[in-house]
mmCIF file of C-alpha atoms in Angstrom:
data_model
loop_
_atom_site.group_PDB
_atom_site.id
_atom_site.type_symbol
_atom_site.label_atom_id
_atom_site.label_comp_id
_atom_site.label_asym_id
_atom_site.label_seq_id
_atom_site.Cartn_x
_atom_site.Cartn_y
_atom_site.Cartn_z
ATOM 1 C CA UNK A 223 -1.467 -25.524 -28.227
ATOM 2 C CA UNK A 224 0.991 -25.694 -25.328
ATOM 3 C CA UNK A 225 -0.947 -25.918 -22.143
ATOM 4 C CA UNK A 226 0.773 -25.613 -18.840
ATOM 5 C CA UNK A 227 -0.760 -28.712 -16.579
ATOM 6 C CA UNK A 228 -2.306 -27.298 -13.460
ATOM 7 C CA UNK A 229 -5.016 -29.066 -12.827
ATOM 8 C CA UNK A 230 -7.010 -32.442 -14.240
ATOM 9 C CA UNK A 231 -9.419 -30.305 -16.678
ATOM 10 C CA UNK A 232 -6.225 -28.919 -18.275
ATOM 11 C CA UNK A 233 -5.247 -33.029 -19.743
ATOM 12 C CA UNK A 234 -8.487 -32.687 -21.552
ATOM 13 C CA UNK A 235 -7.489 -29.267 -23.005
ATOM 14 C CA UNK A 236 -3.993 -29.213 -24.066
ATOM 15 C CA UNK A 237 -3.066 -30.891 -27.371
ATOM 16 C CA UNK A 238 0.768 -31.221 -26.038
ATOM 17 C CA UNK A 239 2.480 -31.751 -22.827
ATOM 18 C CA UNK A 240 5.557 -29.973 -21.652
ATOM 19 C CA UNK A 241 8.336 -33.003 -20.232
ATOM 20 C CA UNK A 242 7.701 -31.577 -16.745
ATOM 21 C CA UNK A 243 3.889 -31.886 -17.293
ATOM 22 C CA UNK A 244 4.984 -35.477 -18.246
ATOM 23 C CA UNK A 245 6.614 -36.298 -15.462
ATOM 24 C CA UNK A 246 4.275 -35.073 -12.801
ATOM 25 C CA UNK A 247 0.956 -37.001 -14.780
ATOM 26 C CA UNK A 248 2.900 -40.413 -14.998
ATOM 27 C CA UNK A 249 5.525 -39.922 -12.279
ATOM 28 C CA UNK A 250 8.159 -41.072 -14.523
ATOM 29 C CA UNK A 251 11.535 -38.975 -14.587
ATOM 30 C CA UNK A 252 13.059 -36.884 -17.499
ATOM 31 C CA UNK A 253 15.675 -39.756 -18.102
ATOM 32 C CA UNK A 254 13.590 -42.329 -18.643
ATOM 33 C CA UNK A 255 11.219 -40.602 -21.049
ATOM 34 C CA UNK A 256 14.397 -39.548 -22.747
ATOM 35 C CA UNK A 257 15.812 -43.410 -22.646
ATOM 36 C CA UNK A 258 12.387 -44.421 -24.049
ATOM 37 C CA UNK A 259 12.739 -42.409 -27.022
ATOM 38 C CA UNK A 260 16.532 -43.637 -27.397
ATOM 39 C CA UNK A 261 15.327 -47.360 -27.623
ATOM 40 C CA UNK A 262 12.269 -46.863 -29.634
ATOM 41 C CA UNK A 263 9.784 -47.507 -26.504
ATOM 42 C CA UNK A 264 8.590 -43.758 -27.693
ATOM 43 C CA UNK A 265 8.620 -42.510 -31.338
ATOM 44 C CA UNK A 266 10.789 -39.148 -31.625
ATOM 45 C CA UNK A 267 8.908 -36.490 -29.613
ATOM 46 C CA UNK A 268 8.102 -33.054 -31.302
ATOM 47 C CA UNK A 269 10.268 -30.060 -29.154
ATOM 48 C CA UNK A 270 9.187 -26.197 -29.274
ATOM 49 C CA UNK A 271 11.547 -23.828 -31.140
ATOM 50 C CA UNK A 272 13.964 -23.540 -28.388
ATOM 51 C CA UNK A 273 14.334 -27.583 -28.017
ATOM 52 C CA UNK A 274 11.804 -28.534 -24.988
ATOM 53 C CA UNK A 275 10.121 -31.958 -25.706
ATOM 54 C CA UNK A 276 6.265 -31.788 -25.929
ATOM 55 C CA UNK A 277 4.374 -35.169 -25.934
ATOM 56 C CA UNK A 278 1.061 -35.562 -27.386
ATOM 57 C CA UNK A 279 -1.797 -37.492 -26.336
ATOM 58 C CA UNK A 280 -0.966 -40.410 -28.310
ATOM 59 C CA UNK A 281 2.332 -40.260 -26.670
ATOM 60 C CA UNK A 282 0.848 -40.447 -23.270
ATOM 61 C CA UNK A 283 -0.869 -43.395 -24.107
ATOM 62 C CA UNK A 284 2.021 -45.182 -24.829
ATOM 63 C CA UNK A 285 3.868 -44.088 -21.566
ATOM 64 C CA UNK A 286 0.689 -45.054 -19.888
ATOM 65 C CA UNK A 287 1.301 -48.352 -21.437
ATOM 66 C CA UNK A 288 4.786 -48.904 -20.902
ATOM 67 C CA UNK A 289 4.479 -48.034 -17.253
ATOM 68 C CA UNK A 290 1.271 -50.593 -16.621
ATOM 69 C CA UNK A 291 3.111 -53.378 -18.764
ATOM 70 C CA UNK A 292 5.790 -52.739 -16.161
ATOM 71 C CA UNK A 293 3.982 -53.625 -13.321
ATOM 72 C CA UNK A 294 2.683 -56.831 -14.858
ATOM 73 C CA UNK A 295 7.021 -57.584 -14.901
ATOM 74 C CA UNK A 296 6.986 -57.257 -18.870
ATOM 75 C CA UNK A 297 10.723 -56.399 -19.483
ATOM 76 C CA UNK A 298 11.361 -53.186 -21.546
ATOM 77 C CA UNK A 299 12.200 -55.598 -24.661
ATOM 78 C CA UNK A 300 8.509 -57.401 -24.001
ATOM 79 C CA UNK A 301 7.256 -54.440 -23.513
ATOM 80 C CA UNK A 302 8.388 -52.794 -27.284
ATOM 81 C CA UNK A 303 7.292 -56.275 -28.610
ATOM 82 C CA UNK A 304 3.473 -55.527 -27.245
ATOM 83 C CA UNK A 305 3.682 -51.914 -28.682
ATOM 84 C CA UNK A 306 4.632 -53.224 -32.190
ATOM 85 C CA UNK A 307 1.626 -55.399 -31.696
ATOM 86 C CA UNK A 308 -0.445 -52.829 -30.684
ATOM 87 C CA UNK A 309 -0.007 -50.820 -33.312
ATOM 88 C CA UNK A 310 0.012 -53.864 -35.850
ATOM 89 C CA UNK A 311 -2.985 -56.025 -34.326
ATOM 90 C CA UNK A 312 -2.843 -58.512 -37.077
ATOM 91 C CA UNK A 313 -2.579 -62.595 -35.994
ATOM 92 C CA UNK A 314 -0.905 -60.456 -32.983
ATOM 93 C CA UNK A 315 -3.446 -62.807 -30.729
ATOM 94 C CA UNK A 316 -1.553 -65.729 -30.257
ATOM 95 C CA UNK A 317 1.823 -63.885 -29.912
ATOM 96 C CA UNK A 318 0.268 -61.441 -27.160
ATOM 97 C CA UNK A 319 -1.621 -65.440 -25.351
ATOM 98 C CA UNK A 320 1.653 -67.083 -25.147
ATOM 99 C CA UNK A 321 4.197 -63.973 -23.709
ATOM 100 C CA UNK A 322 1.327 -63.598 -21.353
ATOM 101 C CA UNK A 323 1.162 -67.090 -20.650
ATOM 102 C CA UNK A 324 4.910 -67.039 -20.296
ATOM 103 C CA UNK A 325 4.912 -63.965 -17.699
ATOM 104 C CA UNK A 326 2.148 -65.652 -15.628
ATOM 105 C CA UNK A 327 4.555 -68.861 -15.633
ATOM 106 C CA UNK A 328 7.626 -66.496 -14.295
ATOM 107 C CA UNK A 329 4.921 -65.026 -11.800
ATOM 108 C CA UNK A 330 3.825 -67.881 -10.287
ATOM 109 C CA UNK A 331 7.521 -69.501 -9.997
ATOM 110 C CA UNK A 332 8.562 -66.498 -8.125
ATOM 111 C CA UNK A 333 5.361 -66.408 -6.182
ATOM 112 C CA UNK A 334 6.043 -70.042 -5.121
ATOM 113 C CA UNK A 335 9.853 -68.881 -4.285
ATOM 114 C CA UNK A 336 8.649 -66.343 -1.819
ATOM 115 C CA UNK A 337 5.602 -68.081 -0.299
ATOM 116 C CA UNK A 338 9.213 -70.738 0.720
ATOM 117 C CA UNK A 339 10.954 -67.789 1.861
ATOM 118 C CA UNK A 340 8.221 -66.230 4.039
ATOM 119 C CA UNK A 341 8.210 -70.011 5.948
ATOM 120 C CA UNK A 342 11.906 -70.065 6.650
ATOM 121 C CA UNK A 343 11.986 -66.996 7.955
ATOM 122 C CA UNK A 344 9.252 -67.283 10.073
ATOM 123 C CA UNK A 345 10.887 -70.675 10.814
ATOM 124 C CA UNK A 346 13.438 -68.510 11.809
ATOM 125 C CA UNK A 347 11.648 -66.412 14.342
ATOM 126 C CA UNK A 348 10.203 -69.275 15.417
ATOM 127 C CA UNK A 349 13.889 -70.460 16.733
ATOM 128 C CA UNK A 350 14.532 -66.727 18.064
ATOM 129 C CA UNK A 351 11.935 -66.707 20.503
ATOM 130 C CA UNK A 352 13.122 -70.002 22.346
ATOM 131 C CA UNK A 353 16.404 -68.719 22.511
ATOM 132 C CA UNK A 354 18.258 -67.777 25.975
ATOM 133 C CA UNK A 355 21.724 -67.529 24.413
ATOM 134 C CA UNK A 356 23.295 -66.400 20.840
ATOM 135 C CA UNK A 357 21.101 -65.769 17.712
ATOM 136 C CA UNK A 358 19.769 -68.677 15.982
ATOM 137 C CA UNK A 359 18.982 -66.505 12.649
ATOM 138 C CA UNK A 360 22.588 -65.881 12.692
ATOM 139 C CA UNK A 361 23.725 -69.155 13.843
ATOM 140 C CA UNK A 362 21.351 -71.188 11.349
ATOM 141 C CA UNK A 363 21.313 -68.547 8.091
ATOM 142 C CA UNK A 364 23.919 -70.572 6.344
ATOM 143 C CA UNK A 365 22.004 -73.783 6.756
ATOM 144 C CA UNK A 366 19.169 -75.516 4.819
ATOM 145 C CA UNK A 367 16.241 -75.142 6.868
ATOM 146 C CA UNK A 368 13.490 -75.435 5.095
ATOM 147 C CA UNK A 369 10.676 -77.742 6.127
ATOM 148 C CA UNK A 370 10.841 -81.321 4.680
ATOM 149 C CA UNK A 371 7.643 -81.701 2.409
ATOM 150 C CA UNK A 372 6.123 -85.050 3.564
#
């Protein structure tokens, strides 16, 4: 049954999901669900006689998925390594430990990156304030400024 999404009861109800019903649950656009099916992020969706996509539930959860592993910075190819996973669990343990483990380590480099960052430019507002004449962000942008670590 084809259910037309118009209100939160309705996602218990319906067995399959119109692609505009998609894209207003999970926010994501027509394009990407389509390039999700291209690379294999999304199985081949079922479409109604006259060729509009319809998504199951099981195909939600997977966008669901995709979209959450996202925000945690797991690139798309990560990300269809963790479905395959997912779907075969087996000795998939240690795989799943160490690409987290991996992603934390790129998370925490970048974090450190930008925590540097946020104290040259305040460094840098720092030297605008006690400025009469020119602009010391411009003046100093191409230099090394960062604070010595003692």
């Amino acid at each position: 049954m084809i259910l037309k999404i118009s209100s939160p009861q309705d996602i218990d109800t319906a067995k399959y999901y119109r692609i505009g019903d998609v894209i207003r649950l999970l926010g994501l656009s027509a394009d990407t669900l389509r390039y999700y099916e291209k690379i294999g992020l999304l199985p081949p969706v079922n479409r109604t006689p006259s060729g509009i996509r319809i998504y199951n539930k099981q195909d939600l959860s997977r966008l669901r998925f995709i979209k959450r592993a996202q925000k945690m910075r797991f690139t798309l190819a990560e990300i269809g390594m963790l479905m395959n996973m997912r779907t075969n669990p087996q000795h998939a343990r240690d795989e799943v430990r160490q690409l987290t483990a991996n992603k934390l380590a790129e998370v925490e480099l970048n974090l450190a990156e930008i925590q540097v960052l946020r104290d040259e430019l305040r460094l840098l507002l720092n030297l605008c304030r006690g400025s009469e004449d020119g602009c010391p962000i411009i003046e100093t942008i191409d230099e090394d400024i960062t604070p010595a670590k003692s």
